[in-house]
Each structure stands twice: as structure tokens, then as C-alpha cells.
Coordinates of C-alpha atoms and ligand atoms in Angstrom, one line a residue:
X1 CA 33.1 1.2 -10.1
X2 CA 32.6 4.9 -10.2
X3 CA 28.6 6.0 -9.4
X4 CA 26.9 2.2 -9.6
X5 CA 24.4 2.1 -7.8
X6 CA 24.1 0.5 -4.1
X7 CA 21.2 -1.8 -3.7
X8 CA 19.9 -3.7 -0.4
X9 CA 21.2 -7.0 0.5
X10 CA 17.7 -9.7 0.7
X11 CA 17.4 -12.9 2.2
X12 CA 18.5 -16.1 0.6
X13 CA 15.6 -17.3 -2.0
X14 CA 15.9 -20.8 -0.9
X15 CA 15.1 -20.0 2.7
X16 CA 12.6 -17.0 2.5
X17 CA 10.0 -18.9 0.7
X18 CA 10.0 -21.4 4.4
X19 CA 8.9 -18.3 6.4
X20 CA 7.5 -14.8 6.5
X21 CA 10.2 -13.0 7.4
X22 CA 11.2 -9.8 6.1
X23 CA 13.1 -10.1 2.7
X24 CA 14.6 -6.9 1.8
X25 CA 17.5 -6.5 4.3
X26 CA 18.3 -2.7 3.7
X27 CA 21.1 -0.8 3.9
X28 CA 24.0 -1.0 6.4
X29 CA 26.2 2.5 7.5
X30 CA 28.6 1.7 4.8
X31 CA 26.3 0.8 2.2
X32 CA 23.9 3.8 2.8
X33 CA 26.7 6.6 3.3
X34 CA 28.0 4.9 -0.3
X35 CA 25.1 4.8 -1.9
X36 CA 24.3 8.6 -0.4
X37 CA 27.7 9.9 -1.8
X38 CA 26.0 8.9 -5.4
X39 CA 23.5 11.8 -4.6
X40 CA 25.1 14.5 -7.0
X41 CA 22.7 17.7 -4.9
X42 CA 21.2 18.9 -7.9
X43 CA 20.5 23.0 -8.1
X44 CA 17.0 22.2 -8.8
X45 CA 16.1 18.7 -7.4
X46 CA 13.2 17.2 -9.7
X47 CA 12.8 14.2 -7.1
X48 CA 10.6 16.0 -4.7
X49 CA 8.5 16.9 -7.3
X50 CA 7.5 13.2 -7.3
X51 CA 7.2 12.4 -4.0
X52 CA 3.4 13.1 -3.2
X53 CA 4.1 14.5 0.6
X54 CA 7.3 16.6 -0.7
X55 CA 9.8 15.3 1.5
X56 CA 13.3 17.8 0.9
X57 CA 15.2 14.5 -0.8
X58 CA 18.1 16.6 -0.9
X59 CA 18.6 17.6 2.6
X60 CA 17.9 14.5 4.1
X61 CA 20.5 12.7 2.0
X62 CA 23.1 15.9 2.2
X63 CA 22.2 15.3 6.1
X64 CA 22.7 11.6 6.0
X65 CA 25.9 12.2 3.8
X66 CA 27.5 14.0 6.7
X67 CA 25.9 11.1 9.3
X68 CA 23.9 13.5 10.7
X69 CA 21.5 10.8 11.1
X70 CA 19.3 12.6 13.7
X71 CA 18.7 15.5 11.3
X72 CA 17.9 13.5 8.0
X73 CA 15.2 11.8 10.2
X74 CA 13.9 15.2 11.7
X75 CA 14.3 16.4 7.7
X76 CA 12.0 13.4 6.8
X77 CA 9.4 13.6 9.5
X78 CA 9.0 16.7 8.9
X79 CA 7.0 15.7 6.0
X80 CA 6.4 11.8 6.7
X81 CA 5.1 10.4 9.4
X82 CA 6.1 7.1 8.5
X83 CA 9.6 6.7 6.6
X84 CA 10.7 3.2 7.5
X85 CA 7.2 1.9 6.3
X86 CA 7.2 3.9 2.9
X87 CA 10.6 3.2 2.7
X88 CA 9.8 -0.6 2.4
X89 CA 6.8 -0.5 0.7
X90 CA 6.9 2.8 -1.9
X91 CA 7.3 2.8 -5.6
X92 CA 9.8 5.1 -5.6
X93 CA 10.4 3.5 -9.3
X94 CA 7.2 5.9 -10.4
X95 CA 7.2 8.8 -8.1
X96 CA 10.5 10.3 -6.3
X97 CA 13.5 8.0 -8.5
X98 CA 11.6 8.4 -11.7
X99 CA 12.1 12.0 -11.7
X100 CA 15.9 11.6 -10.4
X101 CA 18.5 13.2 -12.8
X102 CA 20.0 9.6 -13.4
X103 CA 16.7 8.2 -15.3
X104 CA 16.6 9.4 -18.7
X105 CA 13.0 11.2 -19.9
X106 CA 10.6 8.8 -21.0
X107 CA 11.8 5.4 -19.5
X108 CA 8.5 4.1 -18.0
X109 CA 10.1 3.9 -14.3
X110 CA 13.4 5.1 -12.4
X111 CA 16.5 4.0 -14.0
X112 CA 19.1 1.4 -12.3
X113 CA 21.4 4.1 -12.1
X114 CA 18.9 6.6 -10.1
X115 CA 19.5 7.2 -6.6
X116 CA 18.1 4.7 -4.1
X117 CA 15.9 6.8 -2.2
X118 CA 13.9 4.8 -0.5
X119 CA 16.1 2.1 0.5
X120 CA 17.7 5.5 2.0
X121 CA 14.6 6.7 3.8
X122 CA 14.3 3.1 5.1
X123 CA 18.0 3.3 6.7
X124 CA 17.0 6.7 8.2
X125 CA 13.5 5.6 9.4
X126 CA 14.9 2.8 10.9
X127 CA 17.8 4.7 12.6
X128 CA 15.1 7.2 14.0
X129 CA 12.7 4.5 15.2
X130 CA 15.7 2.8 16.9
X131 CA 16.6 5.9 18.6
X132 CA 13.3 6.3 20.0
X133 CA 13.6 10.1 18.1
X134 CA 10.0 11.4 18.9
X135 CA 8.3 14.6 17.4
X136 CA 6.8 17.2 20.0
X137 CA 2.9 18.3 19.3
X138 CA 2.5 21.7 19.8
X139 CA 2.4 22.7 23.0
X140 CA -0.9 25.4 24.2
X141 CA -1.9 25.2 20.6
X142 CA -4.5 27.6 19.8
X143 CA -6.2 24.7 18.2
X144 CA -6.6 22.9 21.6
X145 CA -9.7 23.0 22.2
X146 CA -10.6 21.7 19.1
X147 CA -11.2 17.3 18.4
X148 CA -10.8 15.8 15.1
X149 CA -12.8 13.0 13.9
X150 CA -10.8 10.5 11.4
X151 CA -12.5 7.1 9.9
X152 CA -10.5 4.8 9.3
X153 CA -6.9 3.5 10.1
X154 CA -5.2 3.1 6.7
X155 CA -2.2 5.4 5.8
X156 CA -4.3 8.1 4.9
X157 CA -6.3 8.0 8.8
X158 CA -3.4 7.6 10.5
X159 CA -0.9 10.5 8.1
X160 CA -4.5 12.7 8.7
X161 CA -4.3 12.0 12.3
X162 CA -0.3 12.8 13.0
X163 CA -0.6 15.7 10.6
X164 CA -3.6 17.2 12.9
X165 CA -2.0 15.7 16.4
X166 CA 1.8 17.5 16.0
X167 CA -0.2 20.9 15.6
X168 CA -2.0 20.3 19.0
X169 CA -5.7 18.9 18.0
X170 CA -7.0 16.3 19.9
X171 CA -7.6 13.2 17.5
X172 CA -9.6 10.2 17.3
X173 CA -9.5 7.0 15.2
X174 CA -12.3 5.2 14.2
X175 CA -11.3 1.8 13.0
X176 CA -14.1 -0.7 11.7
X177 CA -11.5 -3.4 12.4
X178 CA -10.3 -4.7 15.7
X179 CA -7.1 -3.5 14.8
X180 CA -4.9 -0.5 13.0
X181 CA -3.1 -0.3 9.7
X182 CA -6.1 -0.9 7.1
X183 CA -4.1 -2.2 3.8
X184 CA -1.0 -2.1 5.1
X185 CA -1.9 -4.6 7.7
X186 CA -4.3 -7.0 6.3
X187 CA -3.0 -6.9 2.8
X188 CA 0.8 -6.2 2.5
X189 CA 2.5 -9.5 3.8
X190 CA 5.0 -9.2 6.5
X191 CA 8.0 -10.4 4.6
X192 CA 7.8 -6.9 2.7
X193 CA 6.3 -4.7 6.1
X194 CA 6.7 -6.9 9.4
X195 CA 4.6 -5.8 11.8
X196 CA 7.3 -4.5 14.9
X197 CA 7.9 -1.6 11.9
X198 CA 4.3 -0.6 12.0
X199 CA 3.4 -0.8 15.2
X200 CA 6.3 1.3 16.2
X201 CA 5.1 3.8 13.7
X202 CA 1.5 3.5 14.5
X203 CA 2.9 4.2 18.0
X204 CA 4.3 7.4 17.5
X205 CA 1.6 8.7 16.6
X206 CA 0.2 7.7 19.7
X207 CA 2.8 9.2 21.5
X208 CA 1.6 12.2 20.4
X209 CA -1.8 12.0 21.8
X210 CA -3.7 10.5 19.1
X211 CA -6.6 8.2 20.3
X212 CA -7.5 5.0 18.4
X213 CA -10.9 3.3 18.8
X214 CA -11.4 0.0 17.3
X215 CA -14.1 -2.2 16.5
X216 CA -15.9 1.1 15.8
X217 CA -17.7 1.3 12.4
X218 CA -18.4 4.5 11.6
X219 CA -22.3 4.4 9.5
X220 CA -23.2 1.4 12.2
X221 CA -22.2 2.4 16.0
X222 CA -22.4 6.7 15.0
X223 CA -23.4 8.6 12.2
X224 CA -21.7 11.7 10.6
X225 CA -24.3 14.0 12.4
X226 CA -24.1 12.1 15.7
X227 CA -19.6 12.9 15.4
X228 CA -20.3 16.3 14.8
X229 CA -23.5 16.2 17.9
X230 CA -20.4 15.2 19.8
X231 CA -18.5 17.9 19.4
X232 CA -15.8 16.9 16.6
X233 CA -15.4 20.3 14.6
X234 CA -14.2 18.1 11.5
X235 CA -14.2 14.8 10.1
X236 CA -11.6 13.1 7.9
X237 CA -12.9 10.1 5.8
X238 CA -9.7 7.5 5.2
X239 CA -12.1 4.6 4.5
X240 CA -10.0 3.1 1.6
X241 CA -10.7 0.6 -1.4
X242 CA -12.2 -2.6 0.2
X243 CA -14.7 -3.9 -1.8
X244 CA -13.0 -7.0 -4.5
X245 CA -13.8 -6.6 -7.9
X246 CA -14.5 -9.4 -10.0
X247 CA -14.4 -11.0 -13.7
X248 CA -18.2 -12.0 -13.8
X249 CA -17.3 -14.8 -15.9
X250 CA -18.7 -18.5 -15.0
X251 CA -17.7 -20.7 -12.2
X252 CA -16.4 -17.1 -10.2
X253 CA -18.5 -19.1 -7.3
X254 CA -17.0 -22.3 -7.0
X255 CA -15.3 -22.9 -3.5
X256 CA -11.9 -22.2 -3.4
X257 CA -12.1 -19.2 -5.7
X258 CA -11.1 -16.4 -3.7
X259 CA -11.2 -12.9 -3.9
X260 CA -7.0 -11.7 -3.2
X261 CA -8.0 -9.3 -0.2
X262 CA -10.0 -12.8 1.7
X263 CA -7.0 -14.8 1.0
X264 CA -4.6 -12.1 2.1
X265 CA -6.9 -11.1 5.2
X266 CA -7.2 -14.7 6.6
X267 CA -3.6 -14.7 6.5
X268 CA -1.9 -11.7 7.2
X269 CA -4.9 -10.7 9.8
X270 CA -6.2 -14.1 10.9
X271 CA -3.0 -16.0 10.5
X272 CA -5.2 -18.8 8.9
X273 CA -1.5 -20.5 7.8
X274 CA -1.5 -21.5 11.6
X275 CA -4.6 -23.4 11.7
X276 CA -5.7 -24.8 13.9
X277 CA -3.6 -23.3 16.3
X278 CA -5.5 -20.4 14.8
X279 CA -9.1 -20.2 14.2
X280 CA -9.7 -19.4 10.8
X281 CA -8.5 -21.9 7.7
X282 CA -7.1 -21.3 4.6
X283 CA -6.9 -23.8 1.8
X284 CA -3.6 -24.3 0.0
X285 CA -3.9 -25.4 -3.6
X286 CA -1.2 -27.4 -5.5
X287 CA -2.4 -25.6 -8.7
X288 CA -2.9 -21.9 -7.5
X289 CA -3.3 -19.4 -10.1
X290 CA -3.2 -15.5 -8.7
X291 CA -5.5 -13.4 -11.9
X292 CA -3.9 -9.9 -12.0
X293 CA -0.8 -8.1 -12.3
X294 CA -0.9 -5.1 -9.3
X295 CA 1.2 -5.5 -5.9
X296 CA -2.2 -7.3 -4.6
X297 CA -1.6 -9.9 -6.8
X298 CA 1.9 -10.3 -6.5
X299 CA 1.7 -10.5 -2.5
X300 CA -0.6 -13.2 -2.9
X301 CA 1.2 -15.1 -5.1
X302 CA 4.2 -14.5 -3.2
X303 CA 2.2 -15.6 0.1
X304 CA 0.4 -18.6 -1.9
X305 CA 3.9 -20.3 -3.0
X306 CA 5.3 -19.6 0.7
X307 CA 2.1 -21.8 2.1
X308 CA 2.8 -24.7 -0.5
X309 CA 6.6 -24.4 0.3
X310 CA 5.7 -24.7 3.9
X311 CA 3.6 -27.2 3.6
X312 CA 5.5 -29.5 2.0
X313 CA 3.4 -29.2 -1.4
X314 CA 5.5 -29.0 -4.7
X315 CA 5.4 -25.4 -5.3
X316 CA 3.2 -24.6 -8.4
X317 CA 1.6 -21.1 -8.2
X318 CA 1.3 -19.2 -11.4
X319 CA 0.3 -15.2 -12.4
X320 CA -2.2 -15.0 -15.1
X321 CA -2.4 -11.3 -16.4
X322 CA -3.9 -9.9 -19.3
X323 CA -1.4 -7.7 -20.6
X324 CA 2.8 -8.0 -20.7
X325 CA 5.2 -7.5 -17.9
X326 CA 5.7 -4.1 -18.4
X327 CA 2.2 -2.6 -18.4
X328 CA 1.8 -4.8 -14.8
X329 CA 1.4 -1.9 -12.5
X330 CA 3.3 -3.3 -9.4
X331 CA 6.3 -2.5 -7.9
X332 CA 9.2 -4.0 -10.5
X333 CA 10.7 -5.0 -6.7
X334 CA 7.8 -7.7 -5.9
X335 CA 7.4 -8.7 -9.9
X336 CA 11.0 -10.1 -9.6
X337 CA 11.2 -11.3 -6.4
X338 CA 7.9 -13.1 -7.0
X339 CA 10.0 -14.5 -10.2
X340 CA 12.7 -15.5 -8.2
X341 CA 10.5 -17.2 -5.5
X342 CA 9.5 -19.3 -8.0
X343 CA 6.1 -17.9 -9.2
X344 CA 5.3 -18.8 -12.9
X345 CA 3.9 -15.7 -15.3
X346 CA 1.5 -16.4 -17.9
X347 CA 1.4 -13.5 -19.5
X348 CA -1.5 -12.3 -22.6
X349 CA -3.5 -14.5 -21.0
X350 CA -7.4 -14.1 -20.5
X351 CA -9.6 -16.6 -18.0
X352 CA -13.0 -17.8 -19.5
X353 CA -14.3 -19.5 -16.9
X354 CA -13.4 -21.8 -14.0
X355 CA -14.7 -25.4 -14.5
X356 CA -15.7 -27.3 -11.0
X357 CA -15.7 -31.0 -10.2
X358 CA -18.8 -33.0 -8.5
X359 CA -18.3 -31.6 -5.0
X360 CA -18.3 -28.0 -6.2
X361 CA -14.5 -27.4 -5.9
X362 CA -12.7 -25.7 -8.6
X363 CA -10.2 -28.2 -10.4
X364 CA -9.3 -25.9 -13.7
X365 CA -9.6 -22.9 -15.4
X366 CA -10.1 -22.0 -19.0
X367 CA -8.6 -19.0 -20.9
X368 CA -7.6 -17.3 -23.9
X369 CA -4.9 -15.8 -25.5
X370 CA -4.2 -12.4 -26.4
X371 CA -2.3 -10.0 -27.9
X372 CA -1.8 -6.1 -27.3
X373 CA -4.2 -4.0 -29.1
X374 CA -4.6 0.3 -29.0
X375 CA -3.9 2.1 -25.9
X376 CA -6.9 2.3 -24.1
X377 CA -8.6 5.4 -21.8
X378 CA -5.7 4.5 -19.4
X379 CA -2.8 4.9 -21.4
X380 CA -2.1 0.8 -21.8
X381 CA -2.3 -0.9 -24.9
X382 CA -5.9 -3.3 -24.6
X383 CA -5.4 -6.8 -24.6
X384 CA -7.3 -8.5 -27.5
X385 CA -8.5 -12.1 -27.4
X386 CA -7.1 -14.4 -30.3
X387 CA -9.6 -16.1 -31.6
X388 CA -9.7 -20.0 -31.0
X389 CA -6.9 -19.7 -28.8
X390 CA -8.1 -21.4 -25.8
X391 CA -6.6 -23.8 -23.5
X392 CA -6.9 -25.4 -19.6
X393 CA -4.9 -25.5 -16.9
X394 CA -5.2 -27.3 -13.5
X395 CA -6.7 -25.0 -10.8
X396 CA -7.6 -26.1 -7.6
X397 CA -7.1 -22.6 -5.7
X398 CA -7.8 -19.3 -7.7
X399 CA -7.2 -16.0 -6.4
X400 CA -8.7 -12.8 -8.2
X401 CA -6.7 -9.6 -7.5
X402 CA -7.8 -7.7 -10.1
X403 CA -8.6 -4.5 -8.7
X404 CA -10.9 -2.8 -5.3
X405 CA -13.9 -0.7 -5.1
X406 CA -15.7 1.7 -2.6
X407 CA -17.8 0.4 0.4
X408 CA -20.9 2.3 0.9
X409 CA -21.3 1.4 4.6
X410 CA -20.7 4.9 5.5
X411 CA -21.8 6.5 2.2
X412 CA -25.0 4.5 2.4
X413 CA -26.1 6.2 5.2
X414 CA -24.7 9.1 4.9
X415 CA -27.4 12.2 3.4
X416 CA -26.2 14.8 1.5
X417 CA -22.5 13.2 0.8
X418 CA -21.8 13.4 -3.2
X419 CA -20.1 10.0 -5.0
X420 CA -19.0 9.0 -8.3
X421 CA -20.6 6.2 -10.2
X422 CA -17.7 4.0 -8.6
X423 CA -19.0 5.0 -5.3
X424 CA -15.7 6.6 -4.5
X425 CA -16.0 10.2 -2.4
X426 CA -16.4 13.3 -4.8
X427 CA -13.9 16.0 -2.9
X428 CA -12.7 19.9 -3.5
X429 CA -9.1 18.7 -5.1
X430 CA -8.1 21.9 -3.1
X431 CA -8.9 20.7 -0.2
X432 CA -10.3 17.5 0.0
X433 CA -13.5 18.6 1.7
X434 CA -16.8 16.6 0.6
X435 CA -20.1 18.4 -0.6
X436 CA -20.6 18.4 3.6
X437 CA -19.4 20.9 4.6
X438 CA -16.4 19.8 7.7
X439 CA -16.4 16.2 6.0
X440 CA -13.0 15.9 4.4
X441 CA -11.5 12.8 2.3
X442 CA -8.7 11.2 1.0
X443 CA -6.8 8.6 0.2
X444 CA -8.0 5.5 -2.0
X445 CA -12.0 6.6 -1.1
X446 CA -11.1 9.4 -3.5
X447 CA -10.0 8.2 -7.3
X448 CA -9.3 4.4 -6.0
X449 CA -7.0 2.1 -5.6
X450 CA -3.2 4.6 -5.7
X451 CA -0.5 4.1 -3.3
X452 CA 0.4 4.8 0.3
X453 CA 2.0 7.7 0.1
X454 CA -0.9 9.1 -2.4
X455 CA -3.3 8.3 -0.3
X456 CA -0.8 10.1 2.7
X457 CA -0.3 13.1 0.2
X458 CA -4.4 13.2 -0.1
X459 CA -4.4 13.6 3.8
X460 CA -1.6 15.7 4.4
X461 CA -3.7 18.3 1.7
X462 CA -7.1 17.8 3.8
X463 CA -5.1 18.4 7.3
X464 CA -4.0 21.9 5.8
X465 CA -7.5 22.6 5.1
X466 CA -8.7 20.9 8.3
X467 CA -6.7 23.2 10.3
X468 CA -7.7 26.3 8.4
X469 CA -11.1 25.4 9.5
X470 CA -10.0 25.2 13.2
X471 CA -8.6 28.3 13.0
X472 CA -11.6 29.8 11.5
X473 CA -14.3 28.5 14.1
X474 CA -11.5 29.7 16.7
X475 CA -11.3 33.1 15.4
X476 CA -13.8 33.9 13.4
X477 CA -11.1 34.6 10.4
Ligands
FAD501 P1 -6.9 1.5 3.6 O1 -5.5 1.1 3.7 O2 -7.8 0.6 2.9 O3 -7.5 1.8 5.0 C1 -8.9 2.1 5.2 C2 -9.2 1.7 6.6 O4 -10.5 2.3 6.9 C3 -9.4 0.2 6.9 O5 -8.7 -0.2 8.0 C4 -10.9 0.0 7.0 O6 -11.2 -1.1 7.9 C5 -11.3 1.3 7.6 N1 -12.7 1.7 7.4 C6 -13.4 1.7 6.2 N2 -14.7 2.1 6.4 C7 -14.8 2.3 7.7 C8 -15.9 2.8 8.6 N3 -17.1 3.1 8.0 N4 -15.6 3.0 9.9 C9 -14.4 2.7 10.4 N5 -13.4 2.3 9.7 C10 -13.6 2.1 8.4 N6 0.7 0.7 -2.1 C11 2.0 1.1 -2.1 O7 2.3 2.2 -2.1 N7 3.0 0.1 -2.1 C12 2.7 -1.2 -2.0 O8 3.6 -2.0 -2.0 C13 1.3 -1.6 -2.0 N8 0.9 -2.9 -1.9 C14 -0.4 -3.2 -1.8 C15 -0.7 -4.5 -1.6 C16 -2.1 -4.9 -1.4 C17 -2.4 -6.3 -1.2 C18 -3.1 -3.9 -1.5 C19 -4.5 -4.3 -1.4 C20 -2.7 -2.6 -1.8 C21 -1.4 -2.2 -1.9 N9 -1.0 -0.9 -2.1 C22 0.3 -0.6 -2.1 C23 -2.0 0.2 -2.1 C24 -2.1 0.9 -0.7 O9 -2.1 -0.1 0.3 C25 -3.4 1.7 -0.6 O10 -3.4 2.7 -1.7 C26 -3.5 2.4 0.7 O11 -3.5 1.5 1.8 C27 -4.7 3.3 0.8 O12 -4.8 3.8 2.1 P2 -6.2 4.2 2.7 O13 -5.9 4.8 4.1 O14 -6.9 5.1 1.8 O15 -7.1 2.9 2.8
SF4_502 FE1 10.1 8.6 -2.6 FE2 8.1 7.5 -1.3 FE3 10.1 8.5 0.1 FE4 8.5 10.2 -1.1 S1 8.0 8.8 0.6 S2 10.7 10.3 -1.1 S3 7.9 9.0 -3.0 S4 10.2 6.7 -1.3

């Protein structure tokens, strides 16, 4: 039929939940040159307007339209360092496709019927990366002589870093971890990001001349002063959200109550679900219940009901969230694929307290229902307890995703650096620089928890500013 929409082809359900590989299958030739021929090349294009790095949505698709593939990629990089990761992992649904023509004003995220972007910008990343297509830095920059601090690995290090590297600074990467990626590596499974796609991206940046250092914590092995003693002229702070927040309420302690980011680390980083070919363990439930309603928590659901499934356990892993399905905030992608993995939603639903048998092991948890009250300070109705509503359910694995906070390892030790009572970095929102003057920030260290290509948007902004200060100590101007 006329203008429906083309959507991505995914693995069979039955099979995906055996394995980790990747689930969304993206877009073939035909089906992205169909689903391109949709784009109607509005006058004004209101897309790019939600895309936080302002990728020209147009051009790229008019480029793709006419299969020059080459030139859609070159149209995206321009702008993106890293389209066939944001094209797996974006929610377009709130930023680019909400604002497409096809979604009607106030729907709370991009209609059916709006343009697929970023299963396009997957098709196109993916053609470019298969290509080999590299970008040049900029050859006898005036900037040369300058080097460029950046802490931390995450989306908003590495966009800082390519940003800084294409205009001819030297770069390097501090990474407290022994390896790159921050979220997108220890916390975003690989059946939605598999690793060959970010290495490859990760490696074009080294391509052009960006140096990566880990096992380097920035506060611990050198100070701010002692970068800038070395000679950086500027520092980019890409430190991220990594702190688990928690409920406080009683039995939080009891073993196998995990925070998501542990469960999702010993996984995705430590491949615990290969123990003890692997060193670190994990323990599988065969009650798991995931407490929250972001992407976090429907990754480690998603990853929780793969380990059961894999392990032969009768799959029983259930999201408990406070509110209804539509004030979740993740991706509407992951809340039905979850669904159709076979994760159970208890919606309305408030936990009490976990209850723990004699060996100090959860075994259930206790929690109340409620109902949707007034819109609170951000925008969502409240949830409100019923009275004398509670019940119990078997637990013997929970797994709290219910939202990150700032580390202060750097912070801590840092003099002079100015944060909020969250601990989060307090930055010029023109340019991202901190109350120290060269220090720059961005990504989820400033606001918290947002998205990857927020936290790229916050880094692309500081890279501008970064490079005016080159340019400044260079020439005096
Ligand atoms: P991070 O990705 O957290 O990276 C920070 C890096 O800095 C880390 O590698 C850390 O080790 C390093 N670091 C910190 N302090 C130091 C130091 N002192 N010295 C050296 N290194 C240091 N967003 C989306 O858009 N789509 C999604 O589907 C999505 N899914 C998500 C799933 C999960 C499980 C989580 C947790 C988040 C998800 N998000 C998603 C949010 C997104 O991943 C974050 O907004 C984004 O990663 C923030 O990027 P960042 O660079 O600021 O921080
Ligand atoms: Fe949309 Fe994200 Fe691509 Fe920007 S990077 S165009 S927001 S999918």
C-alpha cells in the first residue's frame, strides 16, 4: 500500500532468546531505497531540529534515494561520528521521527507512519563501515601543535575526541576501564549493539590519530593540574552516570539483589554467563524481577530471561514499574521486544521490601499497588500507593535499574570544580566549560542519565568551544 511504512526484518523470537546475537536485522537495498522513497523532502525539515548533533536528515535520505550511498555517509559523518551505532541504539521515537511531518502534534513519540530514520542511518552506517569509507583529519592544522585531554570513553569522550581529531588536534583518552565504549559497552547488550559495530567505530576514530589509554583513572593515576602540567591545553570531562541508585527500602542488602549496571557489567563486560570458562559468576534466578521501566531495565530483563532460556530454567523474569507503559521512558523498540521475549510487566506496582530466607538469599519481594496521581516536577503523573493493597511474589534474583548518579572520583579531588547537589558537573550551557577555566563537560556528568546522542550533542557543543580556545592560545585572538 501507498506510503506504509518499511520496518526492519528481526530475528525469530523463539531462537533469539538462546543467544546474544544481534536482533534487529536492518534494512536490505530494496527495503531502505523503499522505505527512503517515503521521505516526502519537506521545504522546511522539522526532523533535524530533533536530532541533538543536527545531522542534514534530508540530504542524506535524498542522497540515499538516488543510491549515492557514499555521499549519504559522508552527509552523516559529517555530523556523526558514529551512525551505525546510533542507528541501532537511538530513540529516534523522541528526537528526529517525533518531529517528522508524518507524527501528528502532541502524540507522546514518532508516529508508525513517520519516516524510519534511523533504521536508515543504520543501512548507511553500515554501508560506509563496510566500505572502509574513512574521514581525513586536517592536514597542517593550525591547531597542531595543540593536545587534548578527554576522560572517559563513553559516547560523549569518544564524539569529543573525533570532533577535536578531524580538525587536526592531537587527542588522548583516558579510560578508567581496561577497555573503551563506557555505557555502550558494559551496559547495552550485544543483541541490540554487537561489539564488531563498535569497535569498528571506535576504530575510526583511531584511524584518525586519536590515542586511547586505558586502565587510566583520571583523579587516581593524574590530577587535572598534573594534565594541564603536561601540556594538554584543554580538558573534556565525558565521565558519565555510574553510580546505581537505589530504593532504600528493607532487605536492598540481601545477596542476590543486584544493582542493573553489576548484573549488566558481569555480563556484557565480564561475560559472567560463561562461567567458569570465565572468571566472574553471575547468578540466574528462576524468579527474577528487573524494578524500573528505562532501557537499563529492559536490557536486563531482556539479558536475565536469555540466561534462564539458556540455561535450561523455565523462563520467569518479570518488570515491576511504578507507573504505566506509557510514562516508561525506554525505547518503545526494547519495551516490545522485551514483551515478545517473554518478559512479564507488572505495572502500578511499588516494592516494600525484599524478604530473605535463613542463608541470607532473597526468596520474595513485597509491594504495593498504585494508581496514577498529579503530574509531578517531571511532567509524569505520580504514582500513589493504594492503601492495603499489598501482595508477595517469589524472588530469588532482583535487579534495581532505577536510575544512575555522579561519581566523584574525579570531582572529589578536583579544587575549584563547581557541582550540583546530584554531584553532576555545573557547565556554561554555551559552551560546556566548567567553573575551571579549560575544563570542559558533557554528556551524562552534566544533567544525568539522557541519551547517546545527547550526551554526543553535549560534546560536539564543547569541541566548538574547545577549538575556539586553541585558536585563541595560538593566536592570541
Ligand atoms: P558513559 O557511557 O557512562 O561513559 C563514561 C566513561 O567514562 C566510562 O567508560 C567510565 O569508565 C569513564 N570514566 C568515568 N570516570 C572516569 C575517570 N575519572 N577517569 C577515566 N575514565 C572515567 N541511550 C540511548 O540513546 N539509547 C539506548 O538504547 C540506551 N540504552 C541504555 C542502556 C543502559 C543499560 C544504560 C545504563 C544506558 C542506556 N542509554 C541509552 C543511555 C546512554 O548509554 C548514556 O546516556 C550515554 O552512554 C552517556 O554517555 P557518556 O559518555 O556521558 O557516559
Ligand atoms: Fe535521529 Fe539519532 Fe540519527 Fe539524529 S542520530 S538523525 S536523533 S536517529
Amino acid at each position: 500500500m501507498k506510503n506504509e511504512p518499511v520496518t526492519a526484518k528481526e530475528e525469530d523470537r523463539s531462537s533469539r532468546v538462546m543467544n546474544f546475537g544481534e536482533v534487529v536485522l536492518g534494512f536490505s537495498e530494496t527495503e531502505a531505497l523503499a522505505e527512503a522513497s517515503r521521505c516526502i523532502q519537506c521545504k522546511d525539515p522539522k526532523c533535524v531540529n530533533g536530532c541533538p548533533v543536527g545531522i542534514d536528515i534530508k540530504e542524506f535520505i535524498s542522497r540515499l534515494s538516488k543510491k549515492d550511498y557514499d555521499g549519504a555517509y559522508l552527509t552523516i559523518r559529517h555530523k556523526n561520528n558514529f551512525p551505525s551505532i546510533c542507528g541501532r541504539v537511538c530513540p529516534a521515537e523522541y528526537q528526529c521521527r517525533k518531529l517528522c511531518v508524518f507524527t501528528k502534534k502532541g502524540e507522546p513519540f514518532a508516529s508508525e507512519k513517520a519516516i524510519n530514520i534511523h533504521f536508515l542511518e543504520r543501512f548507511i552506517g553500515d554501508h560506509g563501515a563496510a566500505k572502509g569509507i574513512e574521514l581525513k583529519a586536517a592536514e597542517a592544522s593550525d591547531l597542531a601543535g595543540h593536545k587534548v585531554a578527554v576522560v572517559g570513553s563513553g559516547p560523549a569522550g569518544l564524539c569529543a575526541a573525533g570532533e577535536l581529531a578531524r580538525r587536526g588536534v592531537k587527542v588522548v583518552v583516558f579510560e578508567g576501564l581496561h577497555t573503551t565504549g563506557g555505557v555502550l559497552r558494559y551496559g547495552i547488550p550485544p543483541f541490540r549493539l554487537p561489539r564488531n559495530i563498535l569497535d569498528g567505530e571506535i576504530d575510526s576514530l583511531k584511524k584518525l590519530g586519536v590515542e586511547i589509554r586505558t586502565n587510566f583513572i583520571v583523579g587516581r593515576a593524574r590530577t587535572i593540574d598534573e594534565l594541564f602540567a603536561e601540556g594538554y591545553s584543554a580538558i573534556f570531562l565525558g565521565l558519565g552516570a555510574g553510580i546505581p541508585s537505589f530504593m532504600n527500602i528493607p532487605g536492598e542488602n540481601l545477596c542476590n539483589v543486584y544493582s542493573a549496571n553489576e548484573f549488566l557489567t558481569r555480563v556484557n563486560l565480564m561475560s559472567a554467563h560463561k562461567f567458569p570458562e570465565y572468571h566472574t559468576p553471575v547468578n540466574i534466578g528462576k524468579h527474577i524481577i528487573v524494578i524500573g521501566g528505562g532501557n537499563t531495565a529492559m536490557d536486563a530483563a531482556r539479558v536475565a530471561i536469555r540466561l534462564q532460556n539458556m540455561n535450561g530454567i523455565k523462563p520467569d523474569t518479570t518488570i515491576s514499574y511504578r507507573r504505566t507503559e506509557v510514562e516508561m521512558p525506554a525505547r518503545r523498540l526494547e519495551i516490545e521486544h522485551a514483551k515478545e521475549e517473554g518478559v512479564k510487566f507488572e505495572l502500578l506496582t511499588k516494592p516494600e521490601e525484599f524478604i530473605g530466607g535463613e542463608r541470607g538469599f532473597v526468596m520474595r519481594m513485597r509491594a504495593s499497588r498504585c494508581e496514577l496521581g498529579e503530574p509531578d516536577a517531571s511532567g509524569r503523573r505520580k504514582p500513589v500507593v493504594i492503601p492495603s493493597s499489598a501482595f508477595e511474589a517469589d524472588c530469588d534474583l532482583a535487579i534495581i535499574a532505577i536510575g544512575l548518579g555522579a561519581n566523584t572520583i574525579l570531582t572529589g579531588v578536583t579544587p575549584g570544580i563547581k557541582i550540583d547537589k546530584y554531584g553532576d558537573v555545573i557547565v556554561d550551557p554555551e559552551t560546556m566549560e566548567t567553573s575551571i577555566k579549560g575544563v570542559y563537560a558533557g554528556g551524562d556528568i552534566v544533567g544525568g542519565e539522557g541519551t547517546v546522542i545527547e550526551a554526543m550533542g553535549m560534546a560536539k557543543k564543547a569541541s566548538l568551544a574547545i577549538l575556539d580556545r586553541l585558536r585563541h592560545l595560538s593566536t592570541g585572538f
